[in-house]
Amino acid sequence: MSFDTIIQRLFLEIKKIEDTGEIASYIPELQNIDTNKFGIYIASTNNSNYGVGDYAEKFSIQSISKVLSLSLAYNILGETIWNRLGVEPSGTSYNSLIQLETDKGIPRNPFINAGAIVIADILLSKLKYPKEDFLSFIRNLSGSEKINYSSKIATSEKSVGYRNIALCNFIKSFNNIQNAPSEVLDFYFDICSLEMSAKELSNTFLFLANKGINPHTNNQVLTQSQSKRINALMQTCGFYDESGEFAFKVGLPGKSGVGGGIVAVHPGHYAITVWSPKLNKKGNSFKGIQFLEKFTTASKLSIF
Ligand code: DON
């Protein structure tokens, strides 16, 4: 059976099930979303692409952007980046502060908020025009000039960003933030506010299914080894304290965001995005995980 047939069938099946999740209301602006939105898009390394539902509609990608900011910082710093953060699953929620004290300000991994704040600090130090340069990196990866930050979402998150403010200041007290916390946080909130459709996201992540090569330009974004490592981190840390369960159910590296998006990558084959705004208790899309579990089961393809 082709991917298209499986995706179409599962889309109709999962659309019908009761969604027991809740939208992420801690960022006020995210509450305005229509919770019935549901879109899927697969982009393959062999150029066969397919979308269903609301796959062309933009949504807030939130923490999914952490993979992209890491990719750019990794490209710039190489392996020395790991002096600033770890590569272990945290087993805690994305916004947790508890391990930082014993870990002396070194975040467990780049995908929890603490790690992504350190990455924002690195980019702030290394890029001439951080906001513009990061955006053009993303546009280049996606093959689309139509991608942008949402100042509405960034401002909304900043107005209630107490935990992230605490994280950044705490890490700074251990000398693992070099810039002014307010500047690092502004950039972090901007990065999280990126808006993309499922189609744009799958196209953007295709380089991680393609040995680190941007399939739209043939540019080597990351070395093959770096691309392998980012996939490994998505597999072990992409869903916070639900990472083990995602690996168990879906069997692919992936990354979620509180906007309800999930991207999963099958190295060598495809990147697939599912968007459904209501989240389970761990902050990951309720229907997104259900869809992907059924998709890898039905297609009989996973990395395991
Ligand atoms: O910092 C935050 O809390 C949000 N900007 C991002 C959190 C997020 O997407 C976690 N993912 N599931």
Short mmCIF file of C-alpha atoms and ligand atoms in Angstrom, two decimals:
data_model
loop_
_atom_site.label_atom_id
_atom_site.label_comp_id
_atom_site.label_asym_id
_atom_site.label_seq_id
_atom_site.Cartn_x
_atom_site.Cartn_y
_atom_site.Cartn_z
CA MET A 1 0.00 0.00 0.00
CA SER A 2 1.36 3.49 -0.84
CA PHE A 3 2.03 6.17 1.80
CA ASP A 4 -0.73 8.31 0.30
CA THR A 5 -3.37 5.60 0.73
CA ILE A 6 -2.28 4.87 4.30
CA ILE A 7 -2.19 8.56 5.24
CA GLN A 8 -5.62 9.23 3.75
CA ARG A 9 -7.15 6.23 5.54
CA LEU A 10 -5.57 7.05 8.92
CA PHE A 11 -6.44 10.74 8.59
CA LEU A 12 -10.15 9.85 8.34
CA GLU A 13 -9.85 7.28 11.14
CA ILE A 14 -8.05 9.56 13.63
CA LYS A 15 -10.15 12.62 12.74
CA LYS A 16 -13.15 10.78 14.19
CA ILE A 17 -11.69 9.75 17.55
CA GLU A 18 -12.44 11.76 20.67
CA ASP A 19 -9.58 14.15 21.46
CA THR A 20 -8.98 14.13 25.22
CA GLY A 21 -6.12 16.61 24.93
CA GLU A 22 -6.05 20.31 25.79
CA ILE A 23 -4.53 23.29 24.00
CA ALA A 24 -1.48 24.98 25.51
CA SER A 25 -3.19 27.83 27.31
CA TYR A 26 -0.13 29.10 29.20
CA ILE A 27 0.78 31.19 26.14
CA PRO A 28 -2.36 33.37 25.86
CA GLU A 29 -2.16 33.83 22.08
CA LEU A 30 -2.14 30.06 21.47
CA GLN A 31 -5.66 29.82 22.91
CA ASN A 32 -7.13 31.42 19.79
CA ILE A 33 -6.56 28.35 17.65
CA ASP A 34 -9.40 26.25 16.20
CA THR A 35 -8.86 22.95 18.04
CA ASN A 36 -10.34 20.91 15.17
CA LYS A 37 -7.45 21.69 12.85
CA PHE A 38 -5.80 18.53 11.58
CA GLY A 39 -3.24 18.34 8.81
CA ILE A 40 -0.56 15.93 7.64
CA TYR A 41 2.21 16.26 5.08
CA ILE A 42 4.93 13.84 4.03
CA ALA A 43 7.99 14.93 2.03
CA SER A 44 10.18 12.13 0.72
CA THR A 45 13.80 12.04 -0.39
CA ASN A 46 12.59 10.55 -3.71
CA ASN A 47 10.41 13.61 -4.30
CA SER A 48 7.06 11.96 -3.69
CA ASN A 49 5.05 14.25 -1.44
CA TYR A 50 1.51 14.08 -0.14
CA GLY A 51 -0.71 16.18 2.13
CA VAL A 52 -4.16 15.88 3.61
CA GLY A 53 -6.41 18.13 5.73
CA ASP A 54 -5.06 21.48 6.96
CA TYR A 55 -1.53 20.77 5.74
CA ALA A 56 -1.09 24.14 4.04
CA GLU A 57 -2.15 26.26 7.02
CA LYS A 58 0.51 27.91 9.17
CA PHE A 59 0.71 27.23 12.88
CA SER A 60 3.08 28.07 15.74
CA ILE A 61 5.94 25.55 15.58
CA GLN A 62 7.19 26.37 19.12
CA SER A 63 9.75 23.79 20.34
CA ILE A 64 10.09 22.15 16.93
CA SER A 65 12.29 25.17 16.18
CA LYS A 66 14.79 23.86 18.77
CA VAL A 67 16.04 21.29 16.24
CA LEU A 68 16.63 24.05 13.70
CA SER A 69 18.42 26.43 16.06
CA LEU A 70 20.60 23.52 17.22
CA SER A 71 21.37 22.66 13.58
CA LEU A 72 22.60 26.17 12.84
CA ALA A 73 24.63 26.41 16.08
CA TYR A 74 26.12 22.94 15.46
CA ASN A 75 27.06 23.97 11.94
CA ILE A 76 28.88 27.02 13.34
CA LEU A 77 30.55 25.55 16.45
CA GLY A 78 31.07 21.89 15.55
CA GLU A 79 31.70 19.48 18.43
CA THR A 80 32.73 22.21 20.89
CA ILE A 81 29.02 22.94 21.25
CA TRP A 82 28.84 19.99 23.68
CA ASN A 83 30.94 21.92 26.20
CA ARG A 84 27.84 24.03 26.80
CA LEU A 85 25.14 21.34 26.97
CA GLY A 86 24.62 17.61 27.31
CA VAL A 87 23.13 14.85 25.17
CA GLU A 88 21.17 12.90 27.77
CA PRO A 89 17.38 12.64 28.00
CA SER A 90 16.21 14.66 30.98
CA GLY A 91 13.18 12.57 31.90
CA THR A 92 11.58 15.83 33.04
CA SER A 93 9.12 18.24 31.48
CA TYR A 94 10.37 20.73 28.89
CA ASN A 95 10.37 23.71 31.26
CA SER A 96 11.85 22.02 34.33
CA LEU A 97 14.48 23.74 36.48
CA ILE A 98 15.33 20.94 38.86
CA GLN A 99 18.41 19.33 37.26
CA LEU A 100 20.20 22.59 36.52
CA GLU A 101 21.37 23.09 40.08
CA THR A 102 23.17 19.75 40.38
CA ASP A 103 24.31 19.93 36.74
CA LYS A 104 25.87 23.36 37.41
CA GLY A 105 23.99 25.19 34.66
CA ILE A 106 24.72 22.68 31.88
CA PRO A 107 21.32 21.72 30.41
CA ARG A 108 20.83 17.98 29.90
CA ASN A 109 20.10 18.37 26.18
CA PRO A 110 19.35 21.01 23.51
CA PHE A 111 15.61 20.26 23.30
CA ILE A 112 14.48 21.16 26.82
CA ASN A 113 13.90 24.90 27.22
CA ALA A 114 17.12 25.29 29.24
CA GLY A 115 19.17 23.81 26.38
CA ALA A 116 17.43 25.85 23.71
CA ILE A 117 18.09 29.03 25.72
CA VAL A 118 21.82 28.20 25.73
CA ILE A 119 21.61 27.62 21.95
CA ALA A 120 19.90 31.03 21.55
CA ASP A 121 22.81 32.55 23.50
CA ILE A 122 25.34 30.85 21.20
CA LEU A 123 23.58 32.12 18.08
CA LEU A 124 23.33 35.60 19.53
CA SER A 125 27.11 35.63 20.00
CA LYS A 126 27.94 34.11 16.61
CA LEU A 127 25.48 35.67 14.16
CA LYS A 128 25.86 39.23 12.92
CA TYR A 129 22.09 39.73 12.56
CA PRO A 130 20.69 36.89 14.70
CA LYS A 131 16.99 37.27 13.91
CA GLU A 132 17.49 37.84 10.19
CA ASP A 133 20.27 35.28 9.77
CA PHE A 134 18.31 32.54 11.55
CA LEU A 135 15.26 33.25 9.42
CA SER A 136 17.21 33.07 6.21
CA PHE A 137 18.72 29.74 7.37
CA ILE A 138 15.18 28.40 7.82
CA ARG A 139 13.91 29.80 4.52
CA ASN A 140 16.84 28.19 2.79
CA LEU A 141 16.14 24.82 4.39
CA SER A 142 12.45 24.95 3.57
CA GLY A 143 12.80 26.20 0.02
CA SER A 144 10.18 28.84 0.89
CA GLU A 145 10.56 32.59 1.35
CA LYS A 146 7.15 32.78 3.01
CA ILE A 147 8.27 31.75 6.50
CA ASN A 148 8.24 34.29 9.30
CA TYR A 149 8.24 34.89 13.05
CA SER A 150 5.00 35.91 14.73
CA SER A 151 5.55 39.01 16.85
CA LYS A 152 2.08 38.46 18.34
CA ILE A 153 3.04 35.02 19.67
CA ALA A 154 6.51 36.14 20.81
CA THR A 155 5.07 39.11 22.71
CA SER A 156 2.34 36.95 24.22
CA GLU A 157 4.86 34.38 25.45
CA LYS A 158 7.19 37.06 26.77
CA SER A 159 4.37 38.56 28.84
CA VAL A 160 4.07 35.29 30.83
CA GLY A 161 7.57 33.84 30.34
CA TYR A 162 8.42 33.61 34.03
CA ARG A 163 9.86 30.09 33.93
CA ASN A 164 12.06 30.79 30.93
CA ILE A 165 13.22 34.02 32.53
CA ALA A 166 14.09 32.04 35.66
CA LEU A 167 15.90 29.38 33.60
CA CYS A 168 17.98 31.91 31.71
CA ASN A 169 19.00 33.83 34.82
CA PHE A 170 19.79 30.64 36.69
CA ILE A 171 22.02 29.36 33.87
CA LYS A 172 23.69 32.78 33.71
CA SER A 173 24.59 32.44 37.40
CA PHE A 174 26.68 29.40 36.38
CA ASN A 175 28.34 31.42 33.58
CA ASN A 176 26.76 29.35 30.82
CA ILE A 177 25.00 32.38 29.28
CA GLN A 178 27.28 35.00 27.77
CA ASN A 179 24.84 37.70 26.65
CA ALA A 180 22.32 39.76 28.61
CA PRO A 181 19.43 37.47 29.68
CA SER A 182 16.81 39.87 28.30
CA GLU A 183 18.42 39.72 24.84
CA VAL A 184 18.79 35.95 24.94
CA LEU A 185 15.16 35.54 25.98
CA ASP A 186 13.84 37.91 23.31
CA PHE A 187 15.66 35.87 20.68
CA TYR A 188 14.50 32.57 22.25
CA PHE A 189 10.86 33.76 22.14
CA ASP A 190 11.29 34.85 18.52
CA ILE A 191 12.71 31.46 17.56
CA CYS A 192 9.73 29.70 19.24
CA SER A 193 7.27 31.99 17.45
CA LEU A 194 8.12 30.78 13.93
CA GLU A 195 5.04 29.86 11.95
CA MET A 196 4.98 27.17 9.31
CA SER A 197 2.54 24.83 7.65
CA ALA A 198 2.90 21.05 7.88
CA LYS A 199 4.08 21.16 4.28
CA GLU A 200 6.77 23.76 5.02
CA LEU A 201 7.90 21.90 8.13
CA SER A 202 8.30 18.57 6.36
CA ASN A 203 10.23 20.27 3.58
CA THR A 204 12.42 22.02 6.17
CA PHE A 205 13.24 18.78 8.01
CA LEU A 206 13.98 16.78 4.88
CA PHE A 207 17.72 17.53 5.21
CA LEU A 208 17.76 15.31 8.31
CA ALA A 209 16.41 12.45 6.18
CA ASN A 210 19.01 13.28 3.53
CA LYS A 211 22.38 12.88 5.35
CA GLY A 212 22.45 16.57 6.28
CA ILE A 213 22.13 17.78 2.68
CA ASN A 214 19.48 20.40 1.86
CA PRO A 215 17.56 18.64 -0.94
CA HIS A 216 16.32 21.97 -2.34
CA THR A 217 19.81 23.43 -2.88
CA ASN A 218 22.12 20.38 -2.56
CA ASN A 219 24.04 22.29 0.12
CA GLN A 220 25.65 20.27 2.93
CA VAL A 221 24.01 21.86 6.04
CA LEU A 222 25.41 19.36 8.52
CA THR A 223 27.94 16.57 8.08
CA GLN A 224 26.49 13.07 7.84
CA SER A 225 27.71 12.40 11.37
CA GLN A 226 26.11 15.59 12.73
CA SER A 227 22.84 14.73 11.00
CA LYS A 228 22.96 11.25 12.59
CA ARG A 229 23.53 12.82 15.99
CA ILE A 230 20.65 15.26 15.68
CA ASN A 231 18.38 12.38 14.71
CA ALA A 232 19.66 10.43 17.72
CA LEU A 233 18.87 13.39 19.99
CA MET A 234 15.37 13.69 18.54
CA GLN A 235 14.89 9.99 19.20
CA THR A 236 16.03 10.18 22.82
CA CYS A 237 14.98 13.72 23.84
CA GLY A 238 12.41 15.01 21.34
CA PHE A 239 9.36 14.44 23.54
CA TYR A 240 10.75 15.24 27.01
CA ASP A 241 9.44 12.75 29.56
CA GLU A 242 7.46 11.02 26.81
CA SER A 243 10.50 10.33 24.61
CA GLY A 244 10.68 6.65 25.55
CA GLU A 245 7.00 6.19 24.85
CA PHE A 246 7.26 7.92 21.47
CA ALA A 247 10.18 5.66 20.49
CA PHE A 248 8.21 2.64 21.71
CA LYS A 249 5.04 3.56 19.83
CA VAL A 250 6.36 5.25 16.69
CA GLY A 251 9.97 4.09 16.28
CA LEU A 252 11.23 7.26 14.58
CA PRO A 253 13.20 10.35 15.66
CA GLY A 254 10.84 13.28 16.09
CA LYS A 255 10.16 16.62 17.73
CA SER A 256 7.01 18.15 19.14
CA GLY A 257 5.88 21.68 19.94
CA VAL A 258 3.12 23.07 22.15
CA GLY A 259 1.46 24.50 19.02
CA GLY A 260 0.37 20.89 18.37
CA GLY A 261 2.88 20.03 15.67
CA ILE A 262 5.04 16.91 15.51
CA VAL A 263 7.71 16.20 12.90
CA ALA A 264 9.10 12.70 12.55
CA VAL A 265 12.05 11.78 10.36
CA HIS A 266 12.83 8.46 8.73
CA PRO A 267 16.50 8.85 7.75
CA GLY A 268 16.97 8.00 4.08
CA HIS A 269 13.25 8.12 3.40
CA TYR A 270 11.04 10.99 4.55
CA ALA A 271 10.01 13.73 6.97
CA ILE A 272 6.38 13.73 8.05
CA THR A 273 4.49 16.44 9.97
CA VAL A 274 1.21 16.07 11.81
CA TRP A 275 -0.60 19.09 13.23
CA SER A 276 -3.44 18.80 15.71
CA PRO A 277 -3.49 21.49 18.45
CA LYS A 278 -4.76 19.62 21.49
CA LEU A 279 -1.95 18.24 23.65
CA ASN A 280 -1.72 15.27 25.99
CA LYS A 281 -0.58 15.68 29.60
CA LYS A 282 3.10 15.71 28.58
CA GLY A 283 2.59 18.62 26.16
CA ASN A 284 2.68 16.60 22.93
CA SER A 285 -0.09 16.50 20.30
CA PHE A 286 -2.65 13.87 21.31
CA LYS A 287 -3.77 12.99 17.79
CA GLY A 288 -0.28 13.54 16.35
CA ILE A 289 1.17 10.68 18.37
CA GLN A 290 -1.81 8.42 17.62
CA PHE A 291 -1.50 9.10 13.91
CA LEU A 292 2.24 8.44 13.79
CA GLU A 293 1.95 5.23 15.80
CA LYS A 294 -0.61 3.89 13.34
CA PHE A 295 1.35 5.21 10.35
CA THR A 296 4.60 3.37 11.13
CA THR A 297 2.63 0.25 12.05
CA ALA A 298 0.65 0.28 8.80
CA SER A 299 3.61 1.20 6.58
CA LYS A 300 5.78 -1.40 8.37
CA LEU A 301 8.71 1.03 8.19
CA SER A 302 10.64 2.46 11.10
CA ILE A 303 14.31 2.70 12.04
CA PHE A 304 13.96 -0.42 14.21
O1 DON B 1 9.31 28.00 26.02
C1 DON B 1 8.19 27.50 25.91
O2 DON B 1 7.56 27.10 26.88
C2 DON B 1 7.58 27.38 24.51
N1 DON B 1 8.01 28.50 23.72
C3 DON B 1 7.97 26.12 23.83
C4 DON B 1 7.57 24.88 24.58
C5 DON B 1 7.30 23.70 23.70
O3 DON B 1 6.90 23.81 22.56
C6 DON B 1 7.42 22.38 24.34
N2 DON B 1 7.06 21.32 23.43
N3 DON B 1 6.35 20.42 23.45
#
